[in-house]
Structure formats: structure tokens, C-alpha cells
Short mmCIF file of C-alpha atoms and ligand atoms in Angstrom, two decimals:
data_model
loop_
_atom_site.label_atom_id
_atom_site.label_comp_id
_atom_site.label_asym_id
_atom_site.label_seq_id
_atom_site.Cartn_x
_atom_site.Cartn_y
_atom_site.Cartn_z
CA MET A 1 54.44 -55.66 -2.41
CA ALA A 2 56.12 -53.49 0.02
CA GLU A 3 54.31 -50.62 0.95
CA ARG A 4 55.92 -47.64 3.20
CA LEU A 5 54.82 -47.83 7.08
CA ALA A 6 53.29 -44.79 8.37
CA ILE A 7 55.55 -44.68 11.30
CA ARG A 8 57.47 -41.13 11.79
CA LEU A 9 60.97 -42.60 11.96
CA PRO A 10 64.47 -40.52 11.29
CA ASP A 11 66.06 -41.01 7.73
CA SER A 12 68.25 -43.59 8.94
CA LEU A 13 65.73 -45.95 9.54
CA ILE A 14 62.94 -47.32 6.55
CA ALA A 15 59.83 -48.87 7.61
CA GLU A 16 57.78 -50.72 4.80
CA ARG A 17 54.79 -53.28 5.35
CA ASP A 18 54.44 -56.38 3.27
CA GLY A 19 51.11 -58.23 4.03
CA ALA A 20 51.67 -59.43 7.85
CA ILE A 21 55.42 -58.57 7.85
CA ALA A 22 56.94 -55.15 8.75
CA VAL A 23 60.29 -54.56 7.70
CA LEU A 24 62.81 -52.11 9.48
CA ARG A 25 66.03 -51.22 7.09
CA LEU A 26 69.11 -49.96 8.75
CA ASN A 27 69.87 -46.96 6.14
CA ARG A 28 72.88 -45.13 6.82
CA PRO A 29 75.04 -46.86 4.23
CA GLN A 30 77.59 -43.93 3.99
CA LYS A 31 78.44 -44.38 7.78
CA ARG A 32 77.78 -48.12 7.38
CA ASN A 33 74.76 -48.09 9.18
CA ALA A 34 76.46 -46.63 12.57
CA LEU A 35 74.02 -46.53 15.11
CA ASP A 36 73.50 -42.61 16.49
CA ASP A 37 71.32 -41.63 19.34
CA GLU A 38 68.29 -40.60 16.58
CA THR A 39 68.60 -44.34 15.09
CA ILE A 40 68.25 -45.91 18.29
CA ILE A 41 65.24 -43.74 19.39
CA GLY A 42 63.91 -44.36 16.36
CA ILE A 43 64.22 -48.38 16.71
CA GLU A 44 62.29 -48.21 19.81
CA HIS A 45 59.74 -46.15 18.35
CA PHE A 46 59.16 -48.69 15.41
CA PHE A 47 58.81 -51.54 17.81
CA THR A 48 56.54 -49.75 19.92
CA SER A 49 54.34 -48.55 17.15
CA LEU A 50 53.81 -51.46 15.07
CA PRO A 51 50.28 -51.55 13.72
CA ASP A 52 47.65 -54.34 14.32
CA GLY A 53 48.15 -57.63 11.66
CA ILE A 54 51.83 -57.53 11.98
CA GLY A 55 52.59 -60.84 12.65
CA ALA A 56 56.61 -60.65 12.50
CA VAL A 57 59.46 -58.30 11.61
CA VAL A 58 62.34 -58.34 9.09
CA MET A 59 64.86 -55.99 10.25
CA ALA A 60 67.98 -55.73 7.88
CA GLY A 61 70.95 -53.16 6.52
CA GLU A 62 71.17 -51.23 3.54
CA GLY A 63 74.79 -51.00 1.86
CA GLU A 64 77.54 -53.24 2.14
CA HIS A 65 77.14 -53.69 5.91
CA PHE A 66 74.67 -54.59 8.53
CA SER A 67 75.88 -52.66 10.97
CA ALA A 68 79.38 -50.70 12.50
CA GLY A 69 78.08 -50.52 15.61
CA LEU A 70 78.00 -47.24 17.80
CA ASP A 71 78.38 -44.39 15.79
CA LEU A 72 81.64 -43.53 17.71
CA SER A 73 81.46 -39.88 16.80
CA GLU A 74 78.84 -39.46 19.06
CA LEU A 75 81.14 -40.65 21.82
CA GLU A 76 84.07 -37.99 22.44
CA GLU A 77 81.95 -35.44 24.83
CA ARG A 78 80.13 -37.95 26.99
CA ASP A 79 80.53 -38.10 30.74
CA VAL A 80 80.13 -40.92 32.97
CA ALA A 81 76.41 -40.05 33.81
CA GLN A 82 75.49 -39.38 30.48
CA GLY A 83 77.20 -42.73 29.29
CA ILE A 84 75.24 -44.73 31.84
CA ALA A 85 72.27 -42.62 30.66
CA HIS A 86 72.91 -43.56 26.92
CA SER A 87 73.48 -47.06 27.73
CA GLY A 88 69.95 -47.01 29.29
CA LEU A 89 68.60 -45.95 26.06
CA TRP A 90 70.18 -49.05 24.09
CA HIS A 91 68.61 -51.08 26.90
CA ARG A 92 65.06 -49.86 26.66
CA ALA A 93 64.97 -50.08 22.84
CA PHE A 94 66.81 -53.57 22.61
CA GLU A 95 64.41 -54.94 25.18
CA LYS A 96 61.37 -53.55 22.54
CA ILE A 97 62.79 -55.83 19.79
CA GLN A 98 63.40 -58.94 22.21
CA PHE A 99 60.13 -58.52 24.68
CA GLY A 100 57.88 -56.51 22.22
CA LYS A 101 54.56 -57.60 20.10
CA VAL A 102 56.11 -59.82 17.38
CA PRO A 103 59.08 -62.04 16.80
CA VAL A 104 61.75 -60.36 14.58
CA VAL A 105 63.96 -61.97 11.83
CA ALA A 106 67.58 -59.99 11.52
CA VAL A 107 69.12 -60.45 7.94
CA LEU A 108 72.91 -59.75 8.43
CA HIS A 109 75.67 -59.29 6.12
CA GLY A 110 79.15 -57.37 6.17
CA ALA A 111 80.33 -56.33 9.35
CA VAL A 112 78.01 -57.40 12.26
CA VAL A 113 80.05 -55.75 14.92
CA GLY A 114 79.87 -54.00 18.47
CA GLY A 115 76.49 -52.35 19.01
CA GLY A 116 75.27 -54.12 15.36
CA LEU A 117 76.25 -57.60 17.01
CA GLU A 118 74.07 -56.38 20.09
CA LEU A 119 71.56 -55.15 17.81
CA ALA A 120 71.20 -58.55 15.96
CA ALA A 121 71.45 -60.36 19.35
CA ALA A 122 67.89 -58.86 20.65
CA ALA A 123 66.22 -60.56 17.38
CA HIS A 124 64.69 -64.04 17.62
CA VAL A 125 66.05 -65.96 14.54
CA ARG A 126 69.17 -64.87 12.66
CA VAL A 127 69.63 -65.35 8.84
CA ALA A 128 73.22 -64.26 8.17
CA GLU A 129 74.72 -64.22 4.27
CA ARG A 130 77.93 -65.37 3.75
CA SER A 131 79.58 -62.12 3.63
CA ALA A 132 78.62 -61.50 7.11
CA TYR A 133 81.46 -61.35 9.81
CA TYR A 134 80.95 -60.89 13.59
CA ALA A 135 82.98 -58.63 16.10
CA LEU A 136 83.31 -56.72 19.49
CA PRO A 137 85.73 -54.21 18.80
CA GLU A 138 85.17 -52.24 22.15
CA GLY A 139 88.23 -53.70 23.57
CA SER A 140 90.28 -52.05 21.05
CA ARG A 141 88.26 -48.40 21.07
CA GLY A 142 88.68 -48.26 25.03
CA ILE A 143 84.89 -48.92 25.67
CA TYR A 144 82.62 -51.77 26.45
CA VAL A 145 79.41 -52.86 25.59
CA GLY A 146 76.45 -51.14 26.48
CA GLY A 147 73.55 -52.08 24.43
CA GLY A 148 72.76 -55.51 26.44
CA GLY A 149 75.40 -57.15 24.98
CA SER A 150 76.99 -59.12 28.48
CA VAL A 151 73.17 -60.03 28.94
CA ARG A 152 72.33 -61.69 25.64
CA LEU A 153 75.96 -62.72 23.86
CA PRO A 154 76.88 -65.11 26.83
CA ARG A 155 73.36 -66.92 26.56
CA LEU A 156 73.96 -67.02 22.86
CA ILE A 157 77.95 -68.31 22.49
CA GLY A 158 78.91 -68.66 26.42
CA VAL A 159 80.85 -66.20 28.46
CA ALA A 160 84.55 -67.72 27.75
CA ARG A 161 83.75 -66.95 23.51
CA MET A 162 82.58 -63.43 24.17
CA MET A 163 85.57 -62.64 26.24
CA ASP A 164 87.60 -63.80 23.64
CA MET A 165 86.19 -61.87 21.09
CA MET A 166 86.55 -58.82 23.26
CA LEU A 167 90.31 -59.39 24.72
CA THR A 168 91.79 -60.55 21.61
CA GLY A 169 89.38 -58.65 19.02
CA ARG A 170 88.86 -62.49 17.35
CA THR A 171 86.25 -62.09 14.53
CA TYR A 172 84.02 -65.08 13.50
CA SER A 173 82.53 -65.50 10.18
CA ALA A 174 78.88 -66.13 9.33
CA GLU A 175 79.77 -70.34 8.72
CA GLU A 176 81.55 -70.27 12.32
CA GLY A 177 78.73 -68.06 13.70
CA GLU A 178 76.25 -70.99 12.80
CA ARG A 179 78.64 -73.39 15.19
CA ILE A 180 78.73 -71.17 17.86
CA GLY A 181 74.95 -70.00 17.95
CA LEU A 182 75.17 -66.54 16.45
CA THR A 183 74.08 -67.68 12.75
CA THR A 184 70.44 -69.28 12.98
CA TYR A 185 70.35 -69.90 9.36
CA LEU A 186 73.19 -69.64 6.20
CA ALA A 187 72.33 -67.83 2.99
CA ASP A 188 74.02 -67.10 0.10
CA PRO A 189 75.39 -63.69 -0.90
CA GLY A 190 72.03 -61.53 -1.90
CA LYS A 191 69.45 -64.43 -0.78
CA GLY A 192 69.61 -63.41 2.98
CA PHE A 193 66.12 -61.09 2.70
CA ALA A 194 64.22 -63.52 1.18
CA LYS A 195 65.22 -66.28 3.18
CA GLY A 196 64.35 -63.75 6.25
CA ARG A 197 61.15 -63.15 4.53
CA GLU A 198 60.29 -66.40 4.12
CA LEU A 199 60.83 -67.22 7.69
CA ALA A 200 58.92 -64.41 9.10
CA GLN A 201 56.02 -65.42 7.00
CA ARG A 202 56.12 -68.61 8.77
CA ILE A 203 56.08 -66.98 11.94
CA ALA A 204 53.30 -64.88 11.27
CA ASP A 205 51.43 -68.07 10.32
CA ASN A 206 51.85 -69.49 13.59
CA ALA A 207 49.17 -69.00 16.54
CA PRO A 208 49.52 -65.70 18.35
CA LEU A 209 49.59 -67.53 21.52
CA THR A 210 52.36 -69.89 20.79
CA ASN A 211 54.38 -66.96 19.59
CA PHE A 212 53.73 -65.20 22.86
CA ALA A 213 54.83 -68.02 24.63
CA VAL A 214 58.16 -68.44 22.50
CA MET A 215 59.01 -65.08 22.77
CA GLN A 216 57.91 -63.75 26.19
CA ALA A 217 57.82 -67.25 28.67
CA LEU A 218 60.23 -69.37 26.78
CA PRO A 219 63.38 -66.95 27.90
CA ARG A 220 62.03 -66.45 31.43
CA ILE A 221 61.27 -69.97 31.96
CA ALA A 222 65.14 -70.69 30.85
CA GLU A 223 66.33 -68.17 33.90
CA MET A 224 63.88 -69.61 36.56
CA ASP A 225 64.93 -72.38 38.89
CA PRO A 226 63.27 -75.92 37.16
CA GLN A 227 60.18 -76.39 39.65
CA GLY A 228 59.24 -72.66 38.69
CA GLY A 229 59.98 -73.21 35.36
CA TYR A 230 57.63 -76.31 35.36
CA ALA A 231 54.94 -74.36 36.74
CA VAL A 232 55.09 -71.20 34.38
CA GLU A 233 55.32 -73.62 31.09
CA ALA A 234 52.46 -75.86 32.29
CA ILE A 235 49.84 -72.60 33.14
CA MET A 236 51.27 -71.16 29.44
CA SER A 237 50.83 -74.28 27.67
CA ALA A 238 47.22 -74.53 29.07
CA ILE A 239 46.34 -71.42 28.15
CA ALA A 240 47.56 -71.81 24.95
CA GLN A 241 45.98 -74.85 24.24
CA ALA A 242 42.33 -73.61 25.14
CA ASP A 243 42.83 -70.54 22.92
CA PRO A 244 40.06 -71.10 19.99
CA ASP A 245 43.03 -70.87 17.42
CA ALA A 246 44.47 -74.00 18.77
CA LYS A 247 41.44 -75.73 18.88
CA THR A 248 40.93 -74.93 15.03
CA ARG A 249 44.46 -76.14 14.38
CA LEU A 250 44.31 -79.29 16.04
CA LYS A 251 40.56 -79.98 14.61
CA ASP A 252 42.14 -79.50 11.20
CA PHE A 253 45.22 -81.61 11.72
CA LEU A 254 42.73 -84.57 12.79
CA GLU A 255 40.59 -84.20 10.00
CA LYS A 256 43.47 -84.05 7.74
CA ARG A 257 43.56 -80.55 6.56
CA ALA A 258 46.37 -79.69 8.10
CA PRO A 259 50.08 -80.61 6.27
CA LYS A 260 51.88 -83.15 8.08
CA VAL A 261 55.37 -82.47 9.62
CA THR A 262 58.12 -82.77 6.72
CA ARG A 263 61.91 -82.86 6.59
CA SER A 264 62.71 -79.04 5.30
C1 1HE B 301 81.75 -44.94 11.30
C2 1HE B 301 81.40 -45.96 12.12
C3 1HE B 301 81.25 -45.77 13.41
C4 1HE B 301 81.86 -46.63 9.85
N1 1HE B 301 80.63 -44.89 14.22
N2 1HE B 301 81.48 -43.53 12.01
N3 1HE B 301 82.38 -50.13 15.93
C5 1HE B 301 83.84 -50.17 15.18
O1 1HE B 301 84.77 -50.21 15.95
C6 1HE B 301 83.69 -50.31 13.53
C7 1HE B 301 84.23 -49.41 13.39
N4 1HE B 301 84.40 -49.22 11.87
C8 1HE B 301 84.83 -50.33 10.80
O2 1HE B 301 85.61 -50.86 11.30
C9 1HE B 301 84.78 -49.96 9.84
O3 1HE B 301 83.70 -48.48 9.29
C10 1HE B 301 83.41 -51.11 8.72
C11 1HE B 301 84.36 -52.33 9.05
C12 1HE B 301 82.26 -51.32 9.49
C13 1HE B 301 83.58 -50.76 7.37
O4 1HE B 301 84.55 -50.58 6.42
P1 1HE B 301 84.48 -49.65 5.22
O5 1HE B 301 86.08 -49.70 4.82
O6 1HE B 301 83.50 -50.13 4.35
O7 1HE B 301 84.02 -48.16 5.70
P2 1HE B 301 84.51 -46.76 6.27
O8 1HE B 301 85.97 -45.91 4.96
O9 1HE B 301 85.51 -47.27 7.72
O10 1HE B 301 84.00 -45.94 6.65
C14 1HE B 301 82.83 -45.37 6.05
C15 1HE B 301 82.63 -44.31 6.95
O11 1HE B 301 81.61 -44.71 7.90
C16 1HE B 301 83.45 -43.48 7.28
O12 1HE B 301 83.27 -42.11 7.42
P3 1HE B 301 83.71 -40.81 6.33
O13 1HE B 301 83.28 -39.41 6.88
O14 1HE B 301 84.97 -40.85 6.43
O15 1HE B 301 83.06 -41.43 5.41
C17 1HE B 301 83.48 -44.01 8.69
O16 1HE B 301 84.02 -43.00 9.78
C18 1HE B 301 82.10 -44.12 9.23
N5 1HE B 301 82.11 -45.25 10.36
N6 1HE B 301 81.95 -47.05 11.52
C19 1HE B 301 81.05 -43.79 13.17
N7 1HE B 301 80.92 -47.20 14.22
C20 1HE B 301 75.97 -49.48 23.01
S1 1HE B 301 77.79 -49.78 22.73
C21 1HE B 301 78.22 -50.15 21.68
C22 1HE B 301 79.84 -50.35 21.37
C23 1HE B 301 80.58 -49.91 19.96
O17 1HE B 301 79.40 -50.66 19.37
S2 1HE B 301 81.98 -50.41 19.96
C24 1HE B 301 82.20 -50.78 18.37
C25 1HE B 301 82.38 -49.64 17.28
#
């Protein structure tokens, strides 16, 4: 059973703990989970305050939509310098998701748009219910992405697709998202959270050092020149296999105590 996590957050966020899984819920459904400054600061605080014993996070949205993106009502009075600082605030917060303590599974439904898509892109696995749709309406609002979208989205879907989304307002359904790299898992209506929770448990059951390597080393190796990448991979692999946790898991397999790999 989930219990409240003792992390001080704004009303727009709810933090719970269910065993080794922490759950962060966007809780501003009356504004379609639009992301105001308070919420972004709260997200950063949540991801930097996770207690020991948490192995994965599930991030979801209350109401009919995951998130309508940036709270547009906060944008009216901002000048250039404030705009740069504001984008930096989002960058810092979302870095704490992508390169934080533990992997994050985002559960998506309804609108996953603008900054909401940037938030989802910072997660490591995305479960999308069939109601989910992806869009970058910044173009039509006269603005530009500011939450790391230019960095993360081309790595998921390519520069050309992101350009098209921003220039023409093209949206992608959850199913289409699976084809282009936004949806990692498709889920039926109302089933996304259970699927996300199940995946988070599998992640939390991995050796912590393996999860560290996947989160911290893999995306960085992918950006390196191949020779540097091989060197970091060799070091990371040697560190992981020398860990007592790895030794126990290998012994369990060799002595027939561990499950075999099966088709899922
Ligand atoms: C908002 C926002 C918001 C809703 N900021 N208040 N994002 C967008 O351009 C998406 C804008 N939102 C929408 O297109 C629609 O709201 C939805 C498709 C997401 C949902 O539609 P619907 O019919 O369920 O809700 P609604 O009636 O449009 O909105 C309900 C309320 O939420 C309403 O306020 P109310 O006081 O009249 O009840 C809306 O004004 C409010 N609301 N979305 C503020 N985004 C770091 S840079 C990132 C840049 C971006 O993210 S740009 C993309 C912004």
C-alpha cells in the first residue's frame, strides 16, 4: 500500500512511497497539470530528496491529461534575462530526473504537450495509455522549447520529426509514438499506472550498480567517440561485475536458483 513520502512539496505535486518505489503525481488537474515555477522547483526537490531504499520512480499525472506543458499564464511579464533563467530552472530540474539517483518510469495519458513532453522525455521509460498524444505547440504560441527538448527529443525521434512537430503542429498518437520512439510501452485505458508500477519494480530489483551504469554511463558513452566509449564501457563493466551483488546473482544462476530468460 502506498504511503505519503515525507518530502515538502507544493500542492501541485503528490509524493508517495510503495516499498522500493516512489511515485510522483502531477496534481493540478484543473489547469491540466500545467507546469508553473513552483511545480518545477518541487520536481527538482523531489528528485534530490529521495530517501534511501528507493529503487525506481513512477511519475504520472492526475486528471484527464499528463501535462499541458509550461504554465502560459506565467509568461506574460518575463524579459529576456528572466527567460534564460527560467529555462535554466527547467534544465536543472529535468537533469535531476535523467541523471538522478534512480530510473524513472513516466506514465502518460491525454495531452503530453510542450513542456509536458519535455518532462516525459527526461524519464527513462515511457508507458503511454492509448489516450496519450504528443505535441509541441510552442510554434503556435510564439515561443520555443525551454525544458531540454532540443537536446533530448532529437535523440529520441530525430531532428527532422521534431522540426515537423514544431513547424506544422503535427501531433502523434500513443500508437504512433511507439513507432517513432516516444512510447516505450503502450497500455490500455486505465492500465498505464499498473504497467508503470510493474516495470518500476523490475527496475528496482536490478543490481543498483547496473542501474547506475545504464542511467549514468550509457547515455554518455553514446555521445562519445567510439574509442573513448569502449574504454568507459570496459571500466564500467569491470566495476559492475566486481560488485558482490553481481557475484551473488551469477552464483544464483550457475547453481540454478535464478530464473531463466523467457519471452515476455
Ligand atoms: C493552462 C494551460 C497551460 C490549460 N498554461 N493554463 N502548452 C500548450 O500550448 C497547451 C495549452 N493547453 C491546451 O491546449 C488544452 O488546455 C489541453 C489540450 C491541454 C486540454 O484541453 P481541455 O479542454 O481539457 O482544457 P482547457 O479548458 O483548455 O483548460 C482548462 C484550464 O486549464 C483552463 O483554465 P480556466 O481557468 O479557464 O479553467 C486553461 O486556461 C488552463 N490551461 N493548459 C496555463 N499550458 C519550458 S518551455 C515549454 C514550452 C511549452 O510548454 S509551450 C506549450 C504550452
